[in-house]
XYZ file of C-alpha atoms in Angstrom:
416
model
C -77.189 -46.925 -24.538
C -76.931 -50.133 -24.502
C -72.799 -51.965 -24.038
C -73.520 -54.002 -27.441
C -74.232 -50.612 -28.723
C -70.536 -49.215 -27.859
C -68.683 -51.535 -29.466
C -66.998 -50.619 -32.888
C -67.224 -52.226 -36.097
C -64.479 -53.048 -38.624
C -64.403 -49.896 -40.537
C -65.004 -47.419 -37.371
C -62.170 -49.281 -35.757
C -59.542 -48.839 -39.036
C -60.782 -45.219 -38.789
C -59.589 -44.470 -35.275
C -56.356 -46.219 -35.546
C -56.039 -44.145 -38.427
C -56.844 -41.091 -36.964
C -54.942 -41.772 -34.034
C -51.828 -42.736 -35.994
C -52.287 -39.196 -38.106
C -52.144 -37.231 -35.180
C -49.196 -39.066 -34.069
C -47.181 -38.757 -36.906
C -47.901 -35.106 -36.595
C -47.279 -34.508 -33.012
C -43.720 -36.400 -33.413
C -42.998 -34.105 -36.722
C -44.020 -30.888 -34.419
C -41.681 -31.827 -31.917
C -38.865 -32.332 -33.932
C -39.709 -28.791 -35.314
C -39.613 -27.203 -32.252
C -36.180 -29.039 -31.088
C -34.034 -27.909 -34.010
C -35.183 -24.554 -33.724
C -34.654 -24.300 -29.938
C -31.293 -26.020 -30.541
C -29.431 -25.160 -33.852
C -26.403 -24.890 -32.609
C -26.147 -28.732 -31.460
C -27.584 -29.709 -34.630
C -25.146 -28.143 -36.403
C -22.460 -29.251 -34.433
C -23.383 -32.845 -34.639
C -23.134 -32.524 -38.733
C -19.900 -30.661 -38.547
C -18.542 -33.460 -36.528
C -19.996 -36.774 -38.372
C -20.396 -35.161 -42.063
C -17.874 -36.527 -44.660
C -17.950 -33.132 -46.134
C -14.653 -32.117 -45.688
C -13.565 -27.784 -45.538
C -11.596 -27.573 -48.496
C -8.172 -26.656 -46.472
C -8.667 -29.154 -43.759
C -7.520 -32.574 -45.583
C -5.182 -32.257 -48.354
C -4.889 -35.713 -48.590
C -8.587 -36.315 -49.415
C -8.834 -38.903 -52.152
C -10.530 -38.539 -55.415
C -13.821 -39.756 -57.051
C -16.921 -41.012 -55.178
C -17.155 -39.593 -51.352
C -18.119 -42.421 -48.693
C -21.297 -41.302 -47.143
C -21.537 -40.911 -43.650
C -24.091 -38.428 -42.966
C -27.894 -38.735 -42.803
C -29.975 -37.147 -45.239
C -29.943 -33.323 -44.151
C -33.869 -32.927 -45.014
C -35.517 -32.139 -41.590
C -39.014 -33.607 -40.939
C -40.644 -29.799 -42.531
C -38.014 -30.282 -45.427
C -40.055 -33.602 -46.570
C -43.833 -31.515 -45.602
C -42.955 -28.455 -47.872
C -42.003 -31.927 -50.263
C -46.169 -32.799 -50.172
C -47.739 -31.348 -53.295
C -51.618 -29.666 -52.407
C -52.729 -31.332 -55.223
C -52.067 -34.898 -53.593
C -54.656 -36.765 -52.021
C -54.199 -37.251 -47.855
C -53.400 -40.818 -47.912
C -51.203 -40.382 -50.837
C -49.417 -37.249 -48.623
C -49.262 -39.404 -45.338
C -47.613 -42.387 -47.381
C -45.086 -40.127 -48.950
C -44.283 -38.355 -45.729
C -43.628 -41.683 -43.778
C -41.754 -43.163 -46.552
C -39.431 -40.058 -46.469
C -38.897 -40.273 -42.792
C -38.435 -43.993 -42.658
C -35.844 -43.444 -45.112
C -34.401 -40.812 -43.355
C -34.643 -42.933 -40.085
C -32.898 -46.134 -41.920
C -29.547 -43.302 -43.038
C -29.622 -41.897 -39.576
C -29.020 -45.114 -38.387
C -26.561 -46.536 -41.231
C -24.524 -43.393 -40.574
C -24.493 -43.899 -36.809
C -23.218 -47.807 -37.157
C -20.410 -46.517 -39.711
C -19.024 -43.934 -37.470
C -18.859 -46.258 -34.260
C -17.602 -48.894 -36.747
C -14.737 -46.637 -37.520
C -14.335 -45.539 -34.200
C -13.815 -49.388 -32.677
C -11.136 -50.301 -35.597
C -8.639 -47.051 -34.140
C -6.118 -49.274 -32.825
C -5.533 -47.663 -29.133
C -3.355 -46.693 -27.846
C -1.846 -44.815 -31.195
C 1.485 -46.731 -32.377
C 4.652 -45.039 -31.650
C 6.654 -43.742 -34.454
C 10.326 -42.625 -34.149
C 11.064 -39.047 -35.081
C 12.450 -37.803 -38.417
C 15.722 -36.377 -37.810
C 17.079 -35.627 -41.376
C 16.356 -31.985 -40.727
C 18.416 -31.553 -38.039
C 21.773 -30.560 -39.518
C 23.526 -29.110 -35.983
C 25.351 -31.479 -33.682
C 24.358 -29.252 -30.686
C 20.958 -31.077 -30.208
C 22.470 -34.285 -29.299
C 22.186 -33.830 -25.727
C 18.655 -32.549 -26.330
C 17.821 -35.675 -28.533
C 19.009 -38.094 -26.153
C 16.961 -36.888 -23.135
C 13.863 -36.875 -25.659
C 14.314 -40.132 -26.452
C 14.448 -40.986 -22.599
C 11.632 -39.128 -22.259
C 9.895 -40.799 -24.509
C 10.534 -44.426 -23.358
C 9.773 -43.656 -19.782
C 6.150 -42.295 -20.658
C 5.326 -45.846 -22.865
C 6.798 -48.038 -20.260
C 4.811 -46.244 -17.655
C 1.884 -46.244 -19.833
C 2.632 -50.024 -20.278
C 2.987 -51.399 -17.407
C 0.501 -49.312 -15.267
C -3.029 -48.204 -17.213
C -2.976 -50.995 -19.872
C -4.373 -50.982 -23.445
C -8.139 -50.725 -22.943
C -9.954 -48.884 -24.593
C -10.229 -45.306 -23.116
C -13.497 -44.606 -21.980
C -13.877 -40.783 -23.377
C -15.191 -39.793 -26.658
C -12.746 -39.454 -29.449
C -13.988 -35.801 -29.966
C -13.415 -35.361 -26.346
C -10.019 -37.087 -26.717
C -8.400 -34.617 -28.757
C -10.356 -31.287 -27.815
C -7.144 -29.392 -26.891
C -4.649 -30.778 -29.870
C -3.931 -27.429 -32.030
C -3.445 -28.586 -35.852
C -0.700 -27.123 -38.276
C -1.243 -28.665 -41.619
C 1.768 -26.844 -43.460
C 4.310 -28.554 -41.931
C 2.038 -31.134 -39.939
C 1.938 -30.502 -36.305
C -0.344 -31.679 -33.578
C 0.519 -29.830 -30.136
C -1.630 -30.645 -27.378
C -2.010 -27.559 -24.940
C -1.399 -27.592 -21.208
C -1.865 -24.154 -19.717
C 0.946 -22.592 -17.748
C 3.488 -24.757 -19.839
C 4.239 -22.318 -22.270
C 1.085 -22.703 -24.230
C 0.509 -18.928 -25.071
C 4.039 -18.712 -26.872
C 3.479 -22.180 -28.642
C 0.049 -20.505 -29.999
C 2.129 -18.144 -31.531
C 4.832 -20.124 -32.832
C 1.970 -22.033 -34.501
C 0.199 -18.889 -35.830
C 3.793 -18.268 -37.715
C 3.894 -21.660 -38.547
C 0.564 -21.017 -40.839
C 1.657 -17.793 -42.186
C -0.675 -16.132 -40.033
C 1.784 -13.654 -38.822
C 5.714 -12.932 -39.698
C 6.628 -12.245 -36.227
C 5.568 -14.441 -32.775
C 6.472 -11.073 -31.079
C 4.079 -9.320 -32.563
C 0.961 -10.833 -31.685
C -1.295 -9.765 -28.010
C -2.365 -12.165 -25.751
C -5.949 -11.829 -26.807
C -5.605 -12.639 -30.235
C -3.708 -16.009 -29.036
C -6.143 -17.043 -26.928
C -9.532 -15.215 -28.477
C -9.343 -15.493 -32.065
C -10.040 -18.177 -34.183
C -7.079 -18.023 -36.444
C -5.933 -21.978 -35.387
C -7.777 -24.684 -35.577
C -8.211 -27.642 -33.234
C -8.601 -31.148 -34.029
C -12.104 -31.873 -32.949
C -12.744 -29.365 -35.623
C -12.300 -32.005 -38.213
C -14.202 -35.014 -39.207
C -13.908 -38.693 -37.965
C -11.536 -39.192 -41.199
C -9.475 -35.961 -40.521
C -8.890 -36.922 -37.169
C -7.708 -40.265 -37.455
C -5.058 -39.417 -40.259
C -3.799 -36.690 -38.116
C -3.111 -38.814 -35.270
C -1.020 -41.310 -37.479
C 0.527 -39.411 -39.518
C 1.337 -35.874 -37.905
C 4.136 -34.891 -35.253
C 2.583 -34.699 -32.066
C 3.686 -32.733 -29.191
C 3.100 -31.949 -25.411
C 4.767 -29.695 -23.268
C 4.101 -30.499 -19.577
C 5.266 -28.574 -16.096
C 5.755 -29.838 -12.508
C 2.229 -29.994 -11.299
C 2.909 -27.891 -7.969
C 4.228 -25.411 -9.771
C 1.800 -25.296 -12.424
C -0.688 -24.663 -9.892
C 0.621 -22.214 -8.203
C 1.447 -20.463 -11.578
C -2.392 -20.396 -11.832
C -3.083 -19.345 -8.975
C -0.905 -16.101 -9.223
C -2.336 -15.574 -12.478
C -6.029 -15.762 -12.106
C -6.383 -14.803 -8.829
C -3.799 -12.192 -7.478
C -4.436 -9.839 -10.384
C -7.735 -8.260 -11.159
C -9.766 -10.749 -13.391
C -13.701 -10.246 -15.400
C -14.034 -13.709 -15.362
C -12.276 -16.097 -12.331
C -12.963 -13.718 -9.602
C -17.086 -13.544 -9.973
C -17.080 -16.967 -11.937
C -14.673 -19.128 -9.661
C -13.418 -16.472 -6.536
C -17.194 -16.133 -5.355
C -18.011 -19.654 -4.849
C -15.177 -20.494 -3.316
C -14.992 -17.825 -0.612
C -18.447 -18.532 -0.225
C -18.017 -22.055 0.772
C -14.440 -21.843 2.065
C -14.192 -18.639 4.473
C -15.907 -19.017 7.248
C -18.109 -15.038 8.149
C -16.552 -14.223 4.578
C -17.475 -10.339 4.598
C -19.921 -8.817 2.029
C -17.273 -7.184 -0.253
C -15.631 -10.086 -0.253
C -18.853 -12.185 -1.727
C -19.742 -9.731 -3.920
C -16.803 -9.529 -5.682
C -14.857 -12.533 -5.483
C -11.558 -11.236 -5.157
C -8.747 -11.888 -2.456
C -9.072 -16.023 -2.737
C -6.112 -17.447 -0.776
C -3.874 -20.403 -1.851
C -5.396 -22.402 1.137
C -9.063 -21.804 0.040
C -7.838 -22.499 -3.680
C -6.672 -26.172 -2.439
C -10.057 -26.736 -0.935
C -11.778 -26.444 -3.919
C -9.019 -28.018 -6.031
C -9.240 -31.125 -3.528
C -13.534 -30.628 -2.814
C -15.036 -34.152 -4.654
C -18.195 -31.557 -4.589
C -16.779 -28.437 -6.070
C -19.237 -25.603 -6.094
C -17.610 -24.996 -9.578
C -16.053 -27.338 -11.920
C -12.825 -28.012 -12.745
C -10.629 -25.070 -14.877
C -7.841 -26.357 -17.808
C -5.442 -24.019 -15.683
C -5.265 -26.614 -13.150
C -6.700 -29.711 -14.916
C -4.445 -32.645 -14.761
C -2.172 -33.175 -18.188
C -3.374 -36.775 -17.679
C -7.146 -35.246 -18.030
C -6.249 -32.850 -20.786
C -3.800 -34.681 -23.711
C -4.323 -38.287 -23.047
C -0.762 -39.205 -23.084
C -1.213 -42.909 -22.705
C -3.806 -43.265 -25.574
C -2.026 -40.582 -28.188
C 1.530 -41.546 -28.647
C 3.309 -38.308 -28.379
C 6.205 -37.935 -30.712
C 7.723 -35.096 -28.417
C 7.247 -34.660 -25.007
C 8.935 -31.170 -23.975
C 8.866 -29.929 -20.231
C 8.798 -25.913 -19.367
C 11.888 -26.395 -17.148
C 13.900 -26.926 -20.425
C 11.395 -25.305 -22.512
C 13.754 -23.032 -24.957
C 15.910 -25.798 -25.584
C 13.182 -28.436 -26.116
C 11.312 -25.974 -28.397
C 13.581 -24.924 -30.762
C 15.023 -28.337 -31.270
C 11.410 -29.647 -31.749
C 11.365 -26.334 -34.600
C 14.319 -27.790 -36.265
C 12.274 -31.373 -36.275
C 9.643 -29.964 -38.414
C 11.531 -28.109 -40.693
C 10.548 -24.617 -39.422
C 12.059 -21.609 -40.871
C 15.562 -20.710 -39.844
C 14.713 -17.581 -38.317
C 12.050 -18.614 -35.816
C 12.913 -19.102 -32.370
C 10.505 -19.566 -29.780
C 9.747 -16.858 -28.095
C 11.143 -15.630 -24.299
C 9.181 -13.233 -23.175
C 6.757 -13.572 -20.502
C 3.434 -13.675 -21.760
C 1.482 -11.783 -18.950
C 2.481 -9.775 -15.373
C 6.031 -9.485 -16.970
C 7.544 -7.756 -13.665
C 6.134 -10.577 -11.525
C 8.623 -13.408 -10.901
C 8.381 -16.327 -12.625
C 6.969 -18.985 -10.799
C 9.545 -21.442 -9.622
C 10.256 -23.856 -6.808
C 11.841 -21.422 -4.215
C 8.333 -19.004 -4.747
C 6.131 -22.855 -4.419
C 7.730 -23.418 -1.462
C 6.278 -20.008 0.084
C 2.996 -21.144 -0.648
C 3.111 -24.518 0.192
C 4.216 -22.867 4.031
C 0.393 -22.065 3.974
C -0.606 -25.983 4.059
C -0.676 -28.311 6.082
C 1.435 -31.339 5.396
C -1.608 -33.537 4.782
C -2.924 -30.829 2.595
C 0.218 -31.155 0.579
C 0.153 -34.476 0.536
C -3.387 -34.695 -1.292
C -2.601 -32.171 -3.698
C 0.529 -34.599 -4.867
C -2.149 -37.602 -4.408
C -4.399 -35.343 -6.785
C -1.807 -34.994 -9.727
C -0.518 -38.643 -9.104
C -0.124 -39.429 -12.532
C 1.370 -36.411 -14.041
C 4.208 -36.877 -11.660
C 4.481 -40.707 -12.528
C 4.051 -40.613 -16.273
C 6.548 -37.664 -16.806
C 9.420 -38.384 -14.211
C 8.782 -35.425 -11.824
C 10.017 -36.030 -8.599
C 7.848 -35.999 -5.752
C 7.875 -32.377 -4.086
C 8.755 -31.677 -0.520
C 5.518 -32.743 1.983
């Protein structure tokens, strides 16, 4: 063959492009095919968080009439094919099947722009907004509302004067992943584990009408059913009405003896899940000739291996809420917390914070010790008989590690 003789004409080379351009278009509509169906659950977890279809009990407040649309056009790419009629042509089917994804493309897009729109106007950090007192009819909680308002002050000076008002760099959704809702009487409570958390669950689960007792619910049900709901549950809308306009709480602990409170619990008693999920790796990579019972089940971690993996930049696991800084966990200096209660005063601070909200007369928060009820509660004499295990520079890095917690809620600096 001659080269003049390979060289395409006009037509043969509109053909190819065509061709080319078919199979294309078809390869890219295969793919997307084979992505939603290996990954529903994302996909459905993106529209739950972006849709402005709100559940019907999440915002009372929704206004009437026309809906702003957020949300992309829910067709999929073989929701427009089963669209093609047999009867059509194939250039009329490929120009309505581009047309419908271009279009779907172009909302895609618009929807994206709105939501980061809305995202950059949240002014951050939230305003501060003084608490309503006009339910609090007994003159006993003076005390208590004095050292909340001190409380309070301290944490937005800190916040102030030492991380500044930049934007934080997390994800809203992220932001507010452990903020409980209460809609009834319009509660956000941020959770910090080994502050009282399992009791406030409860109190909350009242709160709703859930149950008529906190007594009377398990542990499992607190922490393993779905009966509350949590703010990154909610829409872009839902959240940001929340934040401004509900009571928002945090309970916080010393951070020593928060960790050592964690410690005791999920690693001196038998546990399914720490001991082969977190006690393996770190006896692997902590005890030196670790024995093979010891690997195998993960059980018998000391305090001293615990800190190494707390304090390891390269964990062999990641990081557990249990231990996870309060900084890390509520965001204190980008949501304005209305109340900031501490477990060392925790029955006071609670039950005034129940009288804040209006919560019925006959709920108190609860006493009782959630789990290991004839251990000792974890205090600072019992820290100080772990801390005898550590080295003073050991010590010293944990308090390094929790820095902020100590600054930004007043707890003195522990013994090194």
């Amino acid at each position: 063959m001659q080269p003049s003789e390979m060289v395409m004409n006009p037509k043969q080379l509109f053909l190819s492009v065509l061709i080319f351009g078919v199979a294309g278009l078809l390869l890219f509509m295969y793919l997307q095919v084979c992505i939603e169906e290996q990954h529903p659950v994302t996909r459905e977890n993106n529209q739950e968080h972006i849709s402005n279809q709100y559940p019907k009990n999440h915002m009372p407040e929704e206004p009437k009439g026309k809906k702003e649309k957020i949300l992309v056009n829910s067709e999929t790419s073989t929701g427009v094919l089963a669209e093609i009629s047999p009867t059509l042509g194939e250039g009329q089917a490929l120009k309505k099947t581009t047309r419908s994804l271009t279009n779907e493309l172009v909302e895609n897009f618009q929807g994206t722009k709105f939501l980061f729109r809305k995202f950059s106007e949240m002014n951050w950090p939230l305003e501060s907004r003084p608490l309503n007192k006009s339910l609090v009819q007994d003159d006993k909680w003076k005390n208590t509302d004095r050292t909340q308002e001190t409380r309070r002050s301290f944490l937005r000076e800190f916040c102030k004067n030492y991380v500044g008002v930049s934007r934080p760099q997390a994800h809203l959704f992220h932001l507010v992943s452990r903020i409980y809702v209460e809609d009834k009487h319009r509660i956000l409570y941020c959770e910090v584990p080994k502050a009282g958390c399992s009791n406030w669950k409860r109190v909350l689960m009242v709160l709703n009408g859930l149950a008529p007792s906190a007594h009377n619910i398990s542990h499992d049900a607190v922490h393993y059913g779905k009966h509350l709901k949590k703010l990154d549950s909610f829409d872009l809308k839902g959240i940001h009405t929340r934040l401004n306009t509900y009571t928002k709480a945090v309970f916080v602990r010393d951070p020593m003896e928060r960790l050592v409170s964690a410690f005791r619990d999920k690693f001196e008693h038998p546990n399914s899940y720490y001991h082969p999920v977190f006690g393996k790796a770190i006896i692997k990579k902590y005890r030196p000739n670790a024995c093979a019972e010891a690997l195998h089940s993960g059980s018998g971690v000391k305090f001293k291996e615990f800190v190494h993996y707390l304090l390891d930049s390269h964990r062999p696991v990641g990081m557990d809420i249990h231990w996870e800084k309060v900084s890390k966990l509520c965001y204190p200096c980008w949501i304005n917390y209305d109340f900031v209660g501490k477990f060392e005063t925790l029955e006071e601070d609670a039950n005034y914070f129940l009288q804040l909200i209006g919560a019925p007369k006959e709920l108190k928060f609860p006493k009782f010790k959630d789990r290991h009820s004839s251990d000792e509660r974890t205090s600072a004499q019992v820290v100080s008989q772990y801390l005898k295990n550590l080295t003073g520079t050991e010590r010293q890095l944990i308090y390094d590690f929790y820095y902020l917690d100590y600054l930004m809620f007043n707890y003195t600096m522990p013994f090194l």
